Amino acid sequence: AQSVTQLDSQVPVFEEAPVELRCNYSSSVSVYLFWYVQYPNQGLQLLLKYLSGSTLVESINGFEAEFNKSQTSFHLRKPSVHISDTAEYFCAVQSGGSYIPTFGRGTSLIVHP
Amino acid sequence: DTGVSQNPRHKITKRGQNVTFRCDPISEHNRLYWYRQTLGQGPEFLTYFQNEAQLEKSRLLSDRFSAERPKGSFSTLEIQRTEQGDSAMYLCASSSASGPGPTGELFFGEGSRLTVL
């Protein structure tokens, strides 16, 4: 069975500060990992994904995540956040033998001016 | 490409009534998913279609829930004899991935919010 734990339900930060949103997963087989973002009053959209290859993946708006197999983690980081990054962030895992991505409960990133 | 469309966006119903939601995925996307999301929680898997075939269904899904995807195009999710606990946002997502392997990117609709009084 696959599962995802997002340890923080809410992360408040000031604009231009760095941020890390934590994600740990549980799976007995190889995994594919995803971060989705949901802006207020919008649907979920893919932020970045790890399928294979380099363990460090980046998004077009400055976020990055690193797949750490030994720690079963896929933490999301950004060195300097903007007000516009305020949103709900969901980590998701899909095991190699499954067609179904499983989502975490989400972390609300709140960026203060 | 107009994205994933869901209707209705909001539905208020009385307990015991039946409701139906429709999802129009991105054309030619062969994978279609239904998820349910409640306040403060992430999307919870309900069911999955590969073309017109319903390949997986959550064990948490009661027999009051049924979904179809005729001809592998749009999909409907019906809830019979609604209960207050069914109040949630129902999300539809589609993917162009084919065959085994990762789903890749899921494209989500904006959801259908159900309120059961």
PDB file of C-alpha atoms in Angstrom:
ATOM      1  CA  ALA A   1       0.000   0.000   0.000  1.00  0.00           C
ATOM      2  CA  GLN A   2       1.153   3.531  -0.679  1.00  0.00           C
ATOM      3  CA  SER A   3       0.635   6.548   1.544  1.00  0.00           C
ATOM      4  CA  VAL A   4       1.810  10.123   1.905  1.00  0.00           C
ATOM      5  CA  THR A   5       2.430  12.180   5.020  1.00  0.00           C
ATOM      6  CA  GLN A   6       2.628  15.933   4.870  1.00  0.00           C
ATOM      7  CA  LEU A   7       3.849  16.866   8.286  1.00  0.00           C
ATOM      8  CA  ASP A   8       2.759  20.506   8.305  1.00  0.00           C
ATOM      9  CA  SER A   9      -0.835  21.556   7.748  1.00  0.00           C
ATOM     10  CA  GLN A  10       0.107  25.230   7.575  1.00  0.00           C
ATOM     11  CA  VAL A  11       3.381  27.059   6.927  1.00  0.00           C
ATOM     12  CA  PRO A  12       3.420  30.840   7.373  1.00  0.00           C
ATOM     13  CA  VAL A  13       6.438  32.717   6.009  1.00  0.00           C
ATOM     14  CA  PHE A  14       7.397  36.259   5.103  1.00  0.00           C
ATOM     15  CA  GLU A  15       7.905  37.310   1.522  1.00  0.00           C
ATOM     16  CA  GLU A  16      11.422  36.653   0.169  1.00  0.00           C
ATOM     17  CA  ALA A  17      12.136  34.109   2.913  1.00  0.00           C
ATOM     18  CA  PRO A  18      13.042  30.499   2.069  1.00  0.00           C
ATOM     19  CA  VAL A  19      10.498  27.746   2.606  1.00  0.00           C
ATOM     20  CA  GLU A  20      10.424  23.959   2.827  1.00  0.00           C
ATOM     21  CA  LEU A  21       7.249  21.905   2.680  1.00  0.00           C
ATOM     22  CA  ARG A  22       7.815  18.390   3.925  1.00  0.00           C
ATOM     23  CA  CYS A  23       6.548  15.206   2.338  1.00  0.00           C
ATOM     24  CA  ASN A  24       7.262  11.610   3.328  1.00  0.00           C
ATOM     25  CA  TYR A  25       5.874   8.594   1.563  1.00  0.00           C
ATOM     26  CA  SER A  26       5.433   4.920   2.222  1.00  0.00           C
ATOM     27  CA  SER A  27       5.649   2.323  -0.502  1.00  0.00           C
ATOM     28  CA  SER A  28       7.151  -1.110  -0.835  1.00  0.00           C
ATOM     29  CA  VAL A  29       8.069  -0.710  -4.500  1.00  0.00           C
ATOM     30  CA  SER A  30       9.467   1.910  -6.801  1.00  0.00           C
ATOM     31  CA  VAL A  31       7.611   5.206  -6.765  1.00  0.00           C
ATOM     32  CA  TYR A  32       6.734   8.223  -8.808  1.00  0.00           C
ATOM     33  CA  LEU A  33       6.328  11.452  -6.874  1.00  0.00           C
ATOM     34  CA  PHE A  34       4.427  14.643  -7.551  1.00  0.00           C
ATOM     35  CA  TRP A  35       3.718  18.051  -6.078  1.00  0.00           C
ATOM     36  CA  TYR A  36       0.451  19.735  -7.035  1.00  0.00           C
ATOM     37  CA  VAL A  37      -0.576  23.291  -6.194  1.00  0.00           C
ATOM     38  CA  GLN A  38      -4.070  24.648  -5.708  1.00  0.00           C
ATOM     39  CA  TYR A  39      -4.444  28.424  -5.820  1.00  0.00           C
ATOM     40  CA  PRO A  40      -7.559  29.940  -4.227  1.00  0.00           C
ATOM     41  CA  ASN A  41     -10.712  29.105  -6.177  1.00  0.00           C
ATOM     42  CA  GLN A  42      -8.809  27.091  -8.766  1.00  0.00           C
ATOM     43  CA  GLY A  43      -8.315  23.404  -9.544  1.00  0.00           C
ATOM     44  CA  LEU A  44      -5.185  21.457  -8.692  1.00  0.00           C
ATOM     45  CA  GLN A  45      -2.324  21.765 -11.151  1.00  0.00           C
ATOM     46  CA  LEU A  46       0.972  19.949 -11.411  1.00  0.00           C
ATOM     47  CA  LEU A  47       3.946  21.819  -9.996  1.00  0.00           C
ATOM     48  CA  LEU A  48       6.690  19.238 -10.544  1.00  0.00           C
ATOM     49  CA  LYS A  49       7.244  15.496 -10.717  1.00  0.00           C
ATOM     50  CA  TYR A  50       9.867  12.823 -10.258  1.00  0.00           C
ATOM     51  CA  LEU A  51       9.517   9.789 -12.508  1.00  0.00           C
ATOM     52  CA  SER A  52      13.135   8.675 -12.970  1.00  0.00           C
ATOM     53  CA  GLY A  53      16.626  10.026 -13.542  1.00  0.00           C
ATOM     54  CA  SER A  54      17.919  13.024 -11.632  1.00  0.00           C
ATOM     55  CA  THR A  55      16.627  13.076  -8.078  1.00  0.00           C
ATOM     56  CA  LEU A  56      16.423  16.886  -8.103  1.00  0.00           C
ATOM     57  CA  VAL A  57      13.511  18.274 -10.077  1.00  0.00           C
ATOM     58  CA  GLU A  58      12.537  21.881 -10.638  1.00  0.00           C
ATOM     59  CA  SER A  59       9.462  23.862 -11.575  1.00  0.00           C
ATOM     60  CA  ILE A  60       9.282  26.864 -13.863  1.00  0.00           C
ATOM     61  CA  ASN A  61       8.502  29.219 -10.975  1.00  0.00           C
ATOM     62  CA  GLY A  62      11.519  28.474  -8.801  1.00  0.00           C
ATOM     63  CA  PHE A  63      10.385  25.529  -6.690  1.00  0.00           C
ATOM     64  CA  GLU A  64      12.474  22.384  -6.455  1.00  0.00           C
ATOM     65  CA  ALA A  65      12.110  18.991  -4.813  1.00  0.00           C
ATOM     66  CA  GLU A  66      14.585  16.219  -4.180  1.00  0.00           C
ATOM     67  CA  PHE A  67      13.741  12.530  -4.143  1.00  0.00           C
ATOM     68  CA  ASN A  68      15.506  10.917  -1.200  1.00  0.00           C
ATOM     69  CA  LYS A  69      14.988   7.166  -1.312  1.00  0.00           C
ATOM     70  CA  SER A  70      16.777   6.382   1.943  1.00  0.00           C
ATOM     71  CA  GLN A  71      14.635   8.843   3.862  1.00  0.00           C
ATOM     72  CA  THR A  72      11.514   8.209   1.750  1.00  0.00           C
ATOM     73  CA  SER A  73      11.068  11.942   1.331  1.00  0.00           C
ATOM     74  CA  PHE A  74      10.247  14.405  -1.426  1.00  0.00           C
ATOM     75  CA  HIS A  75      10.432  17.806   0.262  1.00  0.00           C
ATOM     76  CA  LEU A  76       9.528  20.931  -1.695  1.00  0.00           C
ATOM     77  CA  ARG A  77      11.734  23.996  -1.386  1.00  0.00           C
ATOM     78  CA  LYS A  78      11.949  27.536  -2.667  1.00  0.00           C
ATOM     79  CA  PRO A  79      14.801  29.902  -1.742  1.00  0.00           C
ATOM     80  CA  SER A  80      12.665  33.048  -1.862  1.00  0.00           C
ATOM     81  CA  VAL A  81       8.873  33.057  -1.832  1.00  0.00           C
ATOM     82  CA  HIS A  82       6.465  35.613  -3.265  1.00  0.00           C
ATOM     83  CA  ILE A  83       3.018  36.647  -2.145  1.00  0.00           C
ATOM     84  CA  SER A  84       1.666  34.886  -5.237  1.00  0.00           C
ATOM     85  CA  ASP A  85       2.971  31.543  -3.915  1.00  0.00           C
ATOM     86  CA  THR A  86       0.218  31.558  -1.296  1.00  0.00           C
ATOM     87  CA  ALA A  87      -1.692  28.353  -2.031  1.00  0.00           C
ATOM     88  CA  GLU A  88      -2.378  24.800  -0.913  1.00  0.00           C
ATOM     89  CA  TYR A  89       0.353  22.317  -1.845  1.00  0.00           C
ATOM     90  CA  PHE A  90      -0.294  18.594  -2.180  1.00  0.00           C
ATOM     91  CA  CYS A  91       2.295  15.845  -2.358  1.00  0.00           C
ATOM     92  CA  ALA A  92       1.297  12.668  -4.202  1.00  0.00           C
ATOM     93  CA  VAL A  93       2.846   9.230  -4.691  1.00  0.00           C
ATOM     94  CA  GLN A  94       2.187   6.549  -7.246  1.00  0.00           C
ATOM     95  CA  SER A  95       3.728   3.124  -6.769  1.00  0.00           C
ATOM     96  CA  GLY A  96       5.234   1.366  -9.759  1.00  0.00           C
ATOM     97  CA  GLY A  97       2.492  -1.242  -9.861  1.00  0.00           C
ATOM     98  CA  SER A  98      -0.449   1.144  -9.461  1.00  0.00           C
ATOM     99  CA  TYR A  99      -2.317   3.510 -11.755  1.00  0.00           C
ATOM    100  CA  ILE A 100      -3.578   5.541  -8.798  1.00  0.00           C
ATOM    101  CA  PRO A 101      -1.792   8.574  -7.345  1.00  0.00           C
ATOM    102  CA  THR A 102      -2.377   8.896  -3.597  1.00  0.00           C
ATOM    103  CA  PHE A 103      -2.414  12.408  -2.185  1.00  0.00           C
ATOM    104  CA  GLY A 104      -1.351  13.828   1.155  1.00  0.00           C
ATOM    105  CA  ARG A 105      -3.634  16.059   3.188  1.00  0.00           C
ATOM    106  CA  GLY A 106      -1.973  19.218   1.906  1.00  0.00           C
ATOM    107  CA  THR A 107       0.083  22.069   3.329  1.00  0.00           C
ATOM    108  CA  SER A 108      -1.234  25.593   3.263  1.00  0.00           C
ATOM    109  CA  LEU A 109       1.590  28.009   2.420  1.00  0.00           C
ATOM    110  CA  ILE A 110       0.773  31.506   3.607  1.00  0.00           C
ATOM    111  CA  VAL A 111       3.161  34.228   2.480  1.00  0.00           C
ATOM    112  CA  HIS A 112       2.993  37.465   4.448  1.00  0.00           C
ATOM    113  CA  PRO A 113       4.249  40.818   3.110  1.00  0.00           C
TER     114      PRO A 113
ATOM    115  CA  ASP B   1      -8.236  22.255 -25.502  1.00  0.00           C
ATOM    116  CA  THR B   2     -10.567  23.691 -22.929  1.00  0.00           C
ATOM    117  CA  GLY B   3      -9.369  21.654 -19.974  1.00  0.00           C
ATOM    118  CA  VAL B   4     -11.382  19.324 -17.760  1.00  0.00           C
ATOM    119  CA  SER B   5     -14.949  20.510 -17.299  1.00  0.00           C
ATOM    120  CA  GLN B   6     -17.211  19.522 -14.423  1.00  0.00           C
ATOM    121  CA  ASN B   7     -20.915  20.170 -13.975  1.00  0.00           C
ATOM    122  CA  PRO B   8     -22.676  21.292 -11.962  1.00  0.00           C
ATOM    123  CA  ARG B   9     -20.179  23.352 -10.008  1.00  0.00           C
ATOM    124  CA  HIS B  10     -22.415  23.448  -6.968  1.00  0.00           C
ATOM    125  CA  LYS B  11     -25.239  21.174  -5.907  1.00  0.00           C
ATOM    126  CA  ILE B  12     -27.375  21.483  -2.788  1.00  0.00           C
ATOM    127  CA  THR B  13     -29.689  18.584  -2.087  1.00  0.00           C
ATOM    128  CA  LYS B  14     -31.724  17.095   0.693  1.00  0.00           C
ATOM    129  CA  ARG B  15     -30.694  13.908   2.405  1.00  0.00           C
ATOM    130  CA  GLY B  16     -32.012  10.880   0.578  1.00  0.00           C
ATOM    131  CA  GLN B  17     -32.044  12.452  -2.873  1.00  0.00           C
ATOM    132  CA  ASN B  18     -29.947  11.221  -5.784  1.00  0.00           C
ATOM    133  CA  VAL B  19     -27.371  13.446  -7.467  1.00  0.00           C
ATOM    134  CA  THR B  20     -25.307  13.075 -10.607  1.00  0.00           C
ATOM    135  CA  PHE B  21     -22.105  14.854 -11.574  1.00  0.00           C
ATOM    136  CA  ARG B  22     -20.651  15.021 -15.045  1.00  0.00           C
ATOM    137  CA  CYS B  23     -17.014  15.260 -16.089  1.00  0.00           C
ATOM    138  CA  ASP B  24     -15.776  16.084 -19.576  1.00  0.00           C
ATOM    139  CA  PRO B  25     -12.059  15.253 -19.717  1.00  0.00           C
ATOM    140  CA  ILE B  26      -9.539  16.680 -22.118  1.00  0.00           C
ATOM    141  CA  SER B  27     -10.257  15.081 -25.462  1.00  0.00           C
ATOM    142  CA  GLU B  28      -8.265  11.934 -26.196  1.00  0.00           C
ATOM    143  CA  HIS B  29      -7.220  11.537 -22.574  1.00  0.00           C
ATOM    144  CA  ASN B  30      -7.752   7.847 -21.925  1.00  0.00           C
ATOM    145  CA  ARG B  31      -7.359   7.835 -18.140  1.00  0.00           C
ATOM    146  CA  LEU B  32     -10.056   9.406 -15.997  1.00  0.00           C
ATOM    147  CA  TYR B  33     -10.163   9.637 -12.222  1.00  0.00           C
ATOM    148  CA  TRP B  34     -12.713  10.688  -9.626  1.00  0.00           C
ATOM    149  CA  TYR B  35     -11.510  11.951  -6.279  1.00  0.00           C
ATOM    150  CA  ARG B  36     -13.339  13.404  -3.280  1.00  0.00           C
ATOM    151  CA  GLN B  37     -11.963  16.234  -1.185  1.00  0.00           C
ATOM    152  CA  THR B  38     -13.253  17.441   2.158  1.00  0.00           C
ATOM    153  CA  LEU B  39     -12.160  20.537   4.059  1.00  0.00           C
ATOM    154  CA  GLY B  40      -8.607  20.286   5.282  1.00  0.00           C
ATOM    155  CA  GLN B  41      -7.931  17.029   3.486  1.00  0.00           C
ATOM    156  CA  GLY B  42      -6.248  16.019   0.287  1.00  0.00           C
ATOM    157  CA  PRO B  43      -8.020  14.384  -2.643  1.00  0.00           C
ATOM    158  CA  GLU B  44      -9.224  10.890  -1.777  1.00  0.00           C
ATOM    159  CA  PHE B  45      -9.380   8.358  -4.610  1.00  0.00           C
ATOM    160  CA  LEU B  46     -12.821   7.087  -5.607  1.00  0.00           C
ATOM    161  CA  THR B  47     -12.540   5.373  -8.978  1.00  0.00           C
ATOM    162  CA  TYR B  48     -10.470   5.108 -12.169  1.00  0.00           C
ATOM    163  CA  PHE B  49     -11.291   4.494 -15.831  1.00  0.00           C
ATOM    164  CA  GLN B  50      -9.007   3.442 -18.645  1.00  0.00           C
ATOM    165  CA  ASN B  51     -11.049   4.411 -21.692  1.00  0.00           C
ATOM    166  CA  GLU B  52     -14.547   3.016 -20.989  1.00  0.00           C
ATOM    167  CA  ALA B  53     -13.407   0.341 -18.541  1.00  0.00           C
ATOM    168  CA  GLN B  54     -13.690   1.000 -14.810  1.00  0.00           C
ATOM    169  CA  LEU B  55     -10.480  -0.646 -13.622  1.00  0.00           C
ATOM    170  CA  GLU B  56     -10.342   0.355  -9.976  1.00  0.00           C
ATOM    171  CA  LYS B  57     -12.758   1.394  -7.323  1.00  0.00           C
ATOM    172  CA  SER B  58     -11.920   2.451  -3.783  1.00  0.00           C
ATOM    173  CA  ARG B  59     -12.924   0.009  -1.066  1.00  0.00           C
ATOM    174  CA  LEU B  60     -14.169   3.035   0.828  1.00  0.00           C
ATOM    175  CA  LEU B  61     -16.757   3.689  -1.867  1.00  0.00           C
ATOM    176  CA  SER B  62     -20.177   2.507  -0.760  1.00  0.00           C
ATOM    177  CA  ASP B  63     -22.586   0.834  -3.158  1.00  0.00           C
ATOM    178  CA  ARG B  64     -24.577   4.084  -3.239  1.00  0.00           C
ATOM    179  CA  PHE B  65     -21.874   5.449  -5.531  1.00  0.00           C
ATOM    180  CA  SER B  66     -21.696   4.477  -9.183  1.00  0.00           C
ATOM    181  CA  ALA B  67     -19.666   5.836 -12.051  1.00  0.00           C
ATOM    182  CA  GLU B  68     -19.749   5.323 -15.781  1.00  0.00           C
ATOM    183  CA  ARG B  69     -17.725   6.389 -18.775  1.00  0.00           C
ATOM    184  CA  PRO B  70     -19.664   5.361 -21.868  1.00  0.00           C
ATOM    185  CA  LYS B  71     -17.602   5.238 -25.059  1.00  0.00           C
ATOM    186  CA  GLY B  72     -14.557   6.390 -23.137  1.00  0.00           C
ATOM    187  CA  SER B  73     -15.483  10.054 -23.347  1.00  0.00           C
ATOM    188  CA  PHE B  74     -17.337  11.931 -20.593  1.00  0.00           C
ATOM    189  CA  SER B  75     -17.976  10.350 -17.217  1.00  0.00           C
ATOM    190  CA  THR B  76     -20.782  10.543 -14.683  1.00  0.00           C
ATOM    191  CA  LEU B  77     -20.687   9.959 -10.949  1.00  0.00           C
ATOM    192  CA  GLU B  78     -24.023   9.215  -9.322  1.00  0.00           C
ATOM    193  CA  ILE B  79     -24.699   9.186  -5.602  1.00  0.00           C
ATOM    194  CA  GLN B  80     -27.932   7.549  -4.548  1.00  0.00           C
ATOM    195  CA  ARG B  81     -29.759   8.225  -1.280  1.00  0.00           C
ATOM    196  CA  THR B  82     -27.347  10.983  -0.305  1.00  0.00           C
ATOM    197  CA  GLU B  83     -26.221  11.350   3.294  1.00  0.00           C
ATOM    198  CA  GLN B  84     -24.804  14.379   5.064  1.00  0.00           C
ATOM    199  CA  GLY B  85     -21.428  12.672   5.117  1.00  0.00           C
ATOM    200  CA  ASP B  86     -21.382  12.803   1.323  1.00  0.00           C
ATOM    201  CA  SER B  87     -20.938  16.583   1.453  1.00  0.00           C
ATOM    202  CA  ALA B  88     -17.611  17.265  -0.233  1.00  0.00           C
ATOM    203  CA  MET B  89     -15.920  18.533  -3.357  1.00  0.00           C
ATOM    204  CA  TYR B  90     -15.921  15.891  -6.087  1.00  0.00           C
ATOM    205  CA  LEU B  91     -12.925  16.207  -8.367  1.00  0.00           C
ATOM    206  CA  CYS B  92     -12.423  14.765 -11.815  1.00  0.00           C
ATOM    207  CA  ALA B  93      -9.011  14.436 -13.426  1.00  0.00           C
ATOM    208  CA  SER B  94      -7.743  13.059 -16.707  1.00  0.00           C
ATOM    209  CA  SER B  95      -4.409  11.942 -18.077  1.00  0.00           C
ATOM    210  CA  SER B  96      -3.041  11.098 -21.501  1.00  0.00           C
ATOM    211  CA  ALA B  97      -0.795   8.290 -20.256  1.00  0.00           C
ATOM    212  CA  SER B  98      -1.377   4.932 -21.905  1.00  0.00           C
ATOM    213  CA  GLY B  99      -0.363   1.430 -20.878  1.00  0.00           C
ATOM    214  CA  PRO B 100       1.285   0.563 -17.599  1.00  0.00           C
ATOM    215  CA  GLY B 101       3.547   2.983 -15.840  1.00  0.00           C
ATOM    216  CA  PRO B 102       3.215   6.372 -14.225  1.00  0.00           C
ATOM    217  CA  THR B 103       0.148   8.439 -14.728  1.00  0.00           C
ATOM    218  CA  GLY B 104       2.276  11.477 -15.408  1.00  0.00           C
ATOM    219  CA  GLU B 105       0.396  14.725 -15.109  1.00  0.00           C
ATOM    220  CA  LEU B 106      -3.188  14.682 -13.900  1.00  0.00           C
ATOM    221  CA  PHE B 107      -5.310  17.544 -15.253  1.00  0.00           C
ATOM    222  CA  PHE B 108      -7.995  18.440 -12.734  1.00  0.00           C
ATOM    223  CA  GLY B 109     -11.324  20.123 -13.177  1.00  0.00           C
ATOM    224  CA  GLU B 110     -12.455  22.786 -10.737  1.00  0.00           C
ATOM    225  CA  GLY B 111     -14.692  20.305  -8.964  1.00  0.00           C
ATOM    226  CA  SER B 112     -18.352  19.877  -8.120  1.00  0.00           C
ATOM    227  CA  ARG B 113     -19.258  20.909  -4.596  1.00  0.00           C
ATOM    228  CA  LEU B 114     -22.015  18.856  -2.992  1.00  0.00           C
ATOM    229  CA  THR B 115     -23.902  20.017   0.077  1.00  0.00           C
ATOM    230  CA  VAL B 116     -26.360  17.568   1.601  1.00  0.00           C
ATOM    231  CA  LEU B 117     -28.841  19.158   4.005  1.00  0.00           C
TER     232      LEU B 117
END
